Amino acid sequence: MKFFFKGISLFVFVAYTSIYFSQSTSYCPEQMLLIQKYKTKNYIDALNYIDTALAQCPDKTEDPYFLHLCGFINYNIYKEIDGQSASSKARLRACDYFIKSINNDNKKQFTALNLKAINSFSISYINDALMILQKSDFKNQNTALKYYNNFKKLKSIAEPDYDFSTISVDFFNGMGRMYKMRYENDKINSKNFLDSCINYFNKSLALNSNQYTPNYDLGILYHNLGVDIILEELDIDADLEMVILMQEQAVQYFSKSLPFLQTVYKMKPEETSIVQGIAAVYYSLNDMEKHVEYMNILKDLESKGSKDD
Amino acid sequence: MFPVTYSAQQDPSAAAKALKTKMKSMYIYQFAKNVYWPKAYTTGDFTIGIYGSEELFNFLNTSFKDKSLGQQKIKFTFFKSSSEINDCHLLFISKEQQAVIPKVQKTLNDKTLLVTEGENLASTGSMINFVYVQNRLKFQINKSKAEKKDFTIGQTLTKLAYQTI
């Protein structure tokens, strides 16, 4: 899995700290004290002092500079105190402040810097999301989705024309594979993971249908579902109605498997596992003509492979 | 990339074969359950003979080994050649061996319900015949032929048959 943006220095800018008097808000000595705490890197003190400053100067709640400053206080807590931890609450707080600052910055005095900070946070969120997937950290899979959504929201603000398709494909594939692993670890009790897995692979293919991995995974997954429903799930004491019903489901699965396997076959016509899968699906569907056709292709590939060895 | 594997069996063709065998086995067991034999044949063991598919016999003999039909314990027999075929309650002849059906039919008595897997009932002359219709394993019933021999085809079978004549 690719790690987008990794290696880019995320935080190379600081808040405006020259004393700035907004024309629209009143003089506020507490704000000056807040700036002082920020400049001396007493970020936690500064954070705790924000409420005091707002209590004394309530009009600052909509002051773009004050909000910009609060954003950078949290930004530095995230960076220097929380060590850029994914679980840092300062990151989300910082983003909220920067967004509010942008929304109130009619003169666009702080927007450029706010947007840079937001862009950096968007990068940190997608990196954290992809890291969860890379580590197959099952417990935090929902968090990965939350981070991905944060990334999209923030990136859309920082770069309104950003094309999400490439990174979304990576993310959806990672999510799909993780749900697949979770389903395969406990097939009987994890049907919901199977649905999620299929959903994510389909989302990925909707963005780019010409991908090998999700096509292959879905092809094999549907094939295995067809096999499992008969060999594993169909009880030998099941009545005739159930036998017919489960056969119907198996046929549906095999029929769904076929187009995915045929897509990857076109991409890798010499991959024996694909040819084997297609032959098996045709056999299961009792299309013997096609089964034999692919078995012959398989035979040719295997004999070619043994000659190459 | 995470490894992606076929489940159940490493060889997907083997899995596909196992799947078909299980389906046929389950149908055969259901035929035995849902057809009622003349009273004269409802004592002793209930015998199911298989000719032409050792895989099917092995599956039946393993999975349905301790099953009974009423008071009758089910016993499975595999016939290696057509000359070995003897009286049984239900005889299955595989598609590969359908050429022997006319000859075998002459030797069968009224006890035996013949199950085949040919193109259709007319070509096999059996009472129940497996057919594939739109990728699905289905069965046809020659009810009138079965009734001539005093078999009673249960309502479930009649209802779920692909075709009844």
XYZ file of C-alpha atoms in Angstrom:
474
model
C 0.000 0.000 0.000
C 1.301 3.384 -0.901
C 1.725 6.011 1.759
C 0.794 9.249 0.191
C 2.477 12.411 1.361
C 4.833 10.634 3.749
C 8.148 12.372 3.949
C 6.715 15.802 3.456
C 7.561 18.012 6.383
C 4.181 18.663 7.837
C 4.754 21.645 10.044
C 7.062 24.301 8.784
C 5.038 27.381 9.545
C 3.952 29.285 12.600
C 1.143 31.594 13.548
C 1.267 35.294 13.040
C 2.335 36.604 16.393
C 3.016 40.235 15.741
C 0.470 42.131 17.803
C -2.482 42.379 15.615
C -5.479 44.512 16.298
C -8.527 43.555 14.450
C -10.446 46.555 13.344
C -13.699 44.854 14.075
C -12.985 43.715 17.634
C -12.068 45.524 20.811
C -8.728 45.799 22.586
C -8.101 42.633 24.580
C -5.064 42.378 26.915
C -5.894 38.697 27.530
C -5.232 38.060 23.873
C -1.805 39.655 24.261
C -1.126 37.389 27.205
C -2.207 34.437 25.124
C 0.241 35.435 22.391
C 2.980 35.682 24.986
C 2.265 32.180 26.262
C 2.331 30.922 22.674
C 5.608 32.687 21.850
C 7.273 31.284 24.965
C 5.995 27.836 23.964
C 3.829 27.439 27.040
C 1.229 25.773 24.868
C -0.704 23.995 27.612
C -0.904 27.233 29.621
C -2.038 28.976 26.472
C -4.668 26.299 25.812
C -6.019 26.602 29.331
C -6.058 30.380 29.018
C -8.226 30.461 25.866
C -11.471 30.243 27.850
C -10.354 33.028 30.169
C -9.518 35.242 27.200
C -12.892 34.530 25.628
C -14.709 35.194 28.893
C -13.053 38.602 29.113
C -13.318 39.378 25.408
C -16.409 37.555 24.120
C -16.247 39.240 20.704
C -13.060 37.235 20.031
C -15.133 34.132 19.342
C -15.499 35.412 15.799
C -12.158 37.159 15.468
C -10.188 35.477 12.658
C -6.860 36.337 14.233
C -7.810 35.029 17.678
C -9.134 31.824 16.103
C -5.965 31.548 13.996
C -3.872 31.882 17.146
C -5.940 29.251 18.983
C -5.482 26.978 15.992
C -1.700 27.284 16.245
C -1.692 26.744 19.998
C -3.398 23.380 19.405
C -1.230 22.754 16.348
C 1.884 22.976 18.505
C 0.371 20.833 21.239
C -0.297 18.170 18.614
C 3.194 18.500 17.185
C 5.418 19.061 20.186
C 3.541 17.771 23.211
C 1.451 14.963 21.807
C 4.253 13.940 19.419
C 1.862 13.930 16.428
C -0.040 11.098 18.022
C -3.063 9.933 16.036
C -5.111 10.063 19.220
C -4.209 13.678 19.997
C -7.362 15.713 20.591
C -5.450 18.899 19.823
C -5.436 18.053 16.109
C -9.198 18.163 15.748
C -9.436 21.257 17.941
C -6.808 22.995 15.804
C -8.723 22.152 12.637
C -11.930 23.564 14.091
C -10.182 26.807 14.979
C -8.551 27.141 11.563
C -11.853 26.520 9.793
C -13.634 29.077 11.969
C -10.826 31.547 11.353
C -11.177 31.099 7.580
C -14.939 31.507 7.786
C -14.529 34.826 9.626
C -11.514 36.087 7.700
C -13.313 38.392 5.294
C -10.106 40.232 4.416
C -8.207 36.984 3.821
C -5.379 38.039 6.127
C -4.826 34.597 7.736
C -6.492 32.299 5.289
C -3.368 31.279 3.375
C -1.578 30.145 6.523
C -4.728 28.538 7.925
C -5.135 26.587 4.698
C -1.533 25.382 4.836
C -2.105 24.130 8.365
C -5.359 22.449 7.348
C -3.621 20.813 4.427
C -0.934 19.456 6.757
C -3.587 18.045 9.053
C -5.390 16.435 6.150
C -2.106 14.678 5.258
C -1.635 13.541 8.836
C -5.153 12.088 8.886
C -4.774 10.067 5.703
C -1.366 8.823 6.824
C -2.857 7.691 10.132
C -5.759 6.015 8.309
C -3.423 4.160 5.948
C -1.159 3.182 8.837
C -4.088 1.462 10.578
C -4.798 -0.471 7.384
C -1.125 -1.254 6.813
C -0.836 -2.705 10.311
C -4.127 -4.605 9.953
C -5.171 -2.983 13.187
C -8.671 -4.510 13.302
C -9.692 -2.717 16.485
C -9.195 0.683 14.896
C -10.747 0.041 11.495
C -13.661 2.381 12.219
C -11.131 4.999 13.300
C -9.405 4.630 9.934
C -12.686 5.521 8.253
C -13.110 8.492 10.590
C -9.587 9.685 9.694
C -10.258 9.207 5.984
C -13.417 11.309 6.282
C -11.465 13.971 8.173
C -8.843 13.914 5.428
C -11.499 14.430 2.756
C -13.194 17.208 4.634
C -9.944 19.079 5.348
C -8.386 18.471 1.942
C -11.542 19.772 0.259
C -11.085 23.002 2.200
C -7.348 23.254 1.541
C -7.578 22.237 -2.132
C -11.136 22.443 -3.428
C -10.187 20.901 -6.786
C -8.214 18.015 -5.330
C -8.811 14.696 -7.112
C -9.478 12.083 -4.426
C -9.775 9.107 -6.739
C -6.238 7.707 -6.444
C -5.998 7.899 -2.687
C -9.598 6.755 -2.249
C -8.867 3.670 -4.333
C -5.954 2.831 -2.016
C -8.045 3.454 1.052
C -11.059 1.433 -0.179
C -8.821 -1.465 -1.207
C -7.157 -1.438 2.211
C -10.514 -1.372 3.968
C -11.840 -4.146 1.733
C -8.835 -6.372 2.387
C -9.037 -5.791 6.109
C -12.737 -6.707 6.203
C -11.902 -9.749 4.084
C -9.312 -10.868 6.632
C -11.758 -10.316 9.480
C -14.444 -12.294 7.660
C -12.070 -15.141 6.865
C -10.951 -15.324 10.489
C -14.495 -16.168 11.558
C -16.785 -16.808 8.599
C -19.796 -17.952 10.573
C -20.064 -14.938 12.861
C -18.691 -12.284 10.536
C -21.155 -12.000 7.665
C -21.349 -8.250 8.226
C -17.601 -8.006 7.511
C -18.166 -9.826 4.233
C -20.761 -7.269 3.162
C -18.406 -4.439 4.094
C -15.535 -6.087 2.223
C -17.578 -6.435 -0.973
C -18.887 -2.897 -0.571
C -15.375 -1.404 -0.296
C -13.978 -3.383 -3.237
C -16.924 -2.255 -5.333
C -16.382 1.353 -4.272
C -12.759 1.042 -5.329
C -13.698 -0.465 -8.708
C -16.301 2.237 -9.255
C -13.421 4.719 -9.193
C -11.100 2.571 -11.308
C -12.457 -0.628 -12.788
C -9.131 -1.528 -14.353
C -7.452 -2.777 -11.176
C -6.112 -6.268 -10.734
C -6.332 -6.762 -6.966
C -9.952 -5.901 -6.117
C -11.180 -7.713 -9.234
C -9.153 -10.786 -8.276
C -10.211 -10.634 -4.631
C -13.901 -10.307 -5.516
C -13.654 -13.126 -8.052
C -12.102 -15.496 -5.537
C -14.359 -14.295 -2.743
C -17.549 -15.001 -4.708
C -16.154 -18.340 -5.873
C -15.382 -19.316 -2.286
C -18.820 -18.187 -1.143
C -20.411 -20.464 -3.718
C -18.273 -23.388 -2.583
C -18.681 -22.709 1.128
C -22.451 -22.362 1.035
C -22.744 -25.921 -0.265
C -19.731 -27.651 1.263
C -19.658 -25.898 4.636
C -23.094 -24.470 5.332
C -25.560 -26.867 3.751
C -26.492 -29.367 6.438
C -26.936 -32.916 5.164
C -30.230 -33.103 7.051
C -31.575 -30.001 5.300
C -34.909 -30.500 3.579
C -35.275 -30.373 -0.182
C -36.481 -26.772 -0.268
C -33.323 -25.706 1.566
C -31.099 -27.731 -0.777
C -32.666 -25.988 -3.778
C -32.497 -22.576 -2.133
C -28.819 -22.921 -1.246
C -27.986 -24.215 -4.700
C -29.660 -21.091 -6.051
C -27.466 -18.903 -3.831
C -24.348 -20.829 -4.869
C -25.188 -20.317 -8.545
C -25.655 -16.609 -7.893
C -22.220 -16.438 -6.252
C -20.521 -18.352 -9.072
C -22.215 -16.142 -11.646
C -20.958 -13.066 -9.806
C -17.434 -14.492 -9.565
C -17.049 -15.036 -13.280
C -16.865 -11.432 -14.612
C -14.273 -10.489 -11.988
C -12.098 -13.505 -12.802
C -12.455 -12.877 -16.517
C -11.365 -9.274 -16.031
C -8.168 -10.320 -14.248
C -7.612 -13.108 -16.767
C -7.414 -10.431 -19.462
C -4.825 -8.608 -17.355
C -2.754 -11.694 -16.499
C -3.592 -14.460 -18.972
C -0.704 -16.601 -17.762
C -1.692 -16.633 -14.093
C -2.662 -20.252 -13.441
C -4.685 -19.585 -10.276
C -7.054 -17.392 -12.310
C -7.476 -19.957 -15.074
C -8.010 -22.638 -12.429
C -10.669 -20.463 -10.773
C -12.510 -19.800 -14.033
C -12.433 -23.492 -14.947
C -13.829 -24.358 -11.513
C -16.599 -21.791 -11.758
C -17.654 -23.131 -15.159
C -17.593 -26.665 -13.754
C -19.776 -25.587 -10.846
C -22.158 -23.942 -13.300
C -22.102 -27.145 -15.346
C -20.873 -25.337 -18.434
C -18.636 -28.218 -19.442
C -17.646 -26.768 -22.792
C -16.189 -23.685 -21.134
C -14.748 -25.763 -18.286
C -12.816 -27.917 -20.732
C -11.701 -24.835 -22.687
C -10.108 -23.328 -19.563
C -8.721 -26.664 -18.352
C -6.911 -26.918 -21.693
C -5.546 -23.404 -21.244
C -4.417 -24.393 -17.754
C -2.734 -27.515 -19.083
C -0.864 -25.449 -21.690
C 0.244 -22.935 -19.055
C 1.431 -25.663 -16.726
C 3.365 -27.474 -19.426
C 4.878 -24.173 -20.523
C 5.801 -23.461 -16.898
C 7.484 -26.827 -16.430
C 9.461 -26.317 -19.649
C 10.601 -22.889 -18.419
C 11.772 -24.471 -15.140
C -0.654 -7.422 -1.182
C -2.357 -9.853 1.192
C -2.383 -13.467 0.095
C -5.636 -14.504 -1.525
C -6.536 -18.150 -1.470
C -9.259 -20.478 -2.520
C -11.183 -21.799 0.428
C -12.308 -25.302 1.306
C -9.855 -27.044 -0.977
C -6.612 -25.866 -2.509
C -7.626 -27.121 -5.916
C -10.742 -25.224 -6.989
C -11.629 -27.971 -9.477
C -11.638 -30.477 -6.624
C -13.901 -28.160 -4.649
C -16.256 -27.857 -7.615
C -16.400 -31.647 -7.952
C -17.012 -32.085 -4.241
C -19.795 -29.552 -4.464
C -21.577 -31.434 -7.234
C -21.145 -34.718 -5.410
C -22.679 -33.293 -2.256
C -25.616 -31.833 -4.158
C -26.368 -35.151 -5.857
C -25.993 -37.021 -2.573
C -28.440 -34.760 -0.847
C -30.959 -35.144 -3.641
C -30.618 -38.942 -3.570
C -31.156 -38.958 0.184
C -34.233 -36.779 -0.295
C -35.554 -39.114 -3.005
C -35.249 -41.988 -0.554
C -37.074 -39.945 2.081
C -39.831 -38.658 -0.154
C -40.751 -41.745 -2.146
C -42.875 -44.419 -0.441
C -42.082 -48.022 -1.325
C -44.662 -50.785 -1.540
C -45.230 -52.325 1.897
C -43.446 -55.508 0.933
C -40.160 -53.603 0.784
C -40.373 -51.668 4.031
C -38.632 -54.192 6.236
C -34.934 -54.921 6.629
C -32.248 -52.496 5.544
C -32.950 -49.785 2.995
C -30.359 -50.295 0.291
C -29.014 -47.646 -2.040
C -26.798 -48.838 -4.880
C -24.434 -46.633 -6.821
C -23.023 -47.506 -10.204
C -20.533 -45.332 -12.033
C -19.483 -42.816 -9.396
C -17.275 -43.960 -6.569
C -17.004 -40.362 -5.307
C -20.752 -40.227 -4.866
C -20.787 -43.570 -3.091
C -17.972 -42.481 -0.772
C -19.744 -39.273 0.102
C -23.071 -40.989 0.750
C -21.467 -43.795 2.704
C -19.627 -41.299 4.899
C -22.191 -38.555 5.375
C -25.379 -40.617 5.573
C -23.880 -43.691 7.174
C -26.066 -43.863 10.280
C -29.256 -42.563 8.728
C -32.522 -44.484 8.801
C -35.792 -44.256 6.957
C -38.420 -45.117 9.516
C -37.349 -48.502 10.906
C -34.999 -49.178 8.003
C -31.329 -48.484 8.325
C -29.778 -47.087 5.133
C -26.992 -49.160 3.588
C -24.962 -48.085 0.597
C -23.406 -50.375 -1.988
C -20.994 -49.509 -4.763
C -21.201 -51.676 -7.867
C -17.943 -51.907 -9.755
C -19.558 -53.450 -12.805
C -23.080 -53.685 -14.143
C -23.080 -57.425 -13.632
C -22.722 -56.867 -9.884
C -25.935 -54.832 -9.703
C -28.493 -56.604 -7.597
C -31.714 -55.803 -5.808
C -31.697 -52.505 -4.015
C -34.357 -49.966 -3.072
C -32.774 -47.141 -5.010
C -30.243 -47.511 -7.782
C -28.295 -44.587 -9.164
C -26.525 -44.927 -12.499
C -24.145 -42.134 -13.476
C -24.170 -40.358 -16.808
C -20.954 -42.084 -17.877
C -22.634 -45.473 -17.506
C -26.013 -44.701 -18.995
C -25.413 -47.115 -21.884
C -26.048 -50.004 -19.506
C -29.462 -48.719 -18.393
C -31.585 -50.801 -20.813
C -29.725 -53.967 -19.894
C -29.863 -53.248 -16.166
C -33.550 -52.385 -16.292
C -34.337 -55.879 -17.500
C -32.803 -57.351 -14.370
C -34.372 -54.956 -11.866
C -37.391 -56.101 -9.893
C -40.295 -53.991 -8.603
C -38.377 -53.006 -5.500
C -35.943 -50.723 -7.290
C -36.417 -47.044 -7.955
C -34.033 -46.144 -10.766
C -32.356 -42.735 -10.653
C -30.269 -41.575 -13.614
C -28.615 -38.472 -15.004
C -29.317 -38.511 -18.708
C -30.560 -36.006 -21.219
C -34.183 -36.613 -20.255
C -36.565 -39.193 -18.852
C -37.488 -40.507 -22.265
C -33.884 -41.311 -23.103
C -33.132 -42.949 -19.762
C -36.435 -44.695 -19.118
C -35.888 -44.149 -15.409
C -38.282 -42.908 -12.727
C -36.158 -39.995 -11.602
C -33.584 -38.286 -13.776
C -31.089 -35.529 -12.924
C -30.797 -32.702 -15.434
C -28.926 -29.415 -15.458
C -31.169 -26.491 -16.280
C -29.645 -23.019 -16.418
C -26.632 -24.081 -14.331
C -28.793 -25.724 -11.679
C -29.074 -29.401 -10.815
C -32.759 -30.350 -11.088
C -34.730 -33.553 -11.397
C -37.508 -34.964 -13.525
C -40.010 -37.538 -12.309
C -41.800 -40.186 -14.322
C -44.676 -40.415 -11.880
C -46.849 -42.713 -13.957
C -44.015 -45.195 -14.360
C -43.282 -45.107 -10.640
C -46.948 -45.579 -9.778
C -47.205 -48.609 -12.069
C -44.697 -50.222 -9.745
C -46.676 -49.081 -6.684
C -44.237 -46.392 -5.628
C -45.838 -43.277 -4.191
C -44.009 -40.070 -5.035
C -44.318 -37.631 -2.139
C -45.887 -34.223 -2.657
C -42.618 -32.411 -1.875
C -40.833 -34.156 -4.723
C -43.689 -33.589 -7.131
C -43.861 -29.927 -6.179
C -40.122 -29.314 -6.480
C -39.451 -31.413 -9.573
C -38.364 -29.575 -12.684
C -40.720 -31.754 -14.684
C -43.236 -34.510 -13.888
C -44.731 -36.817 -16.487
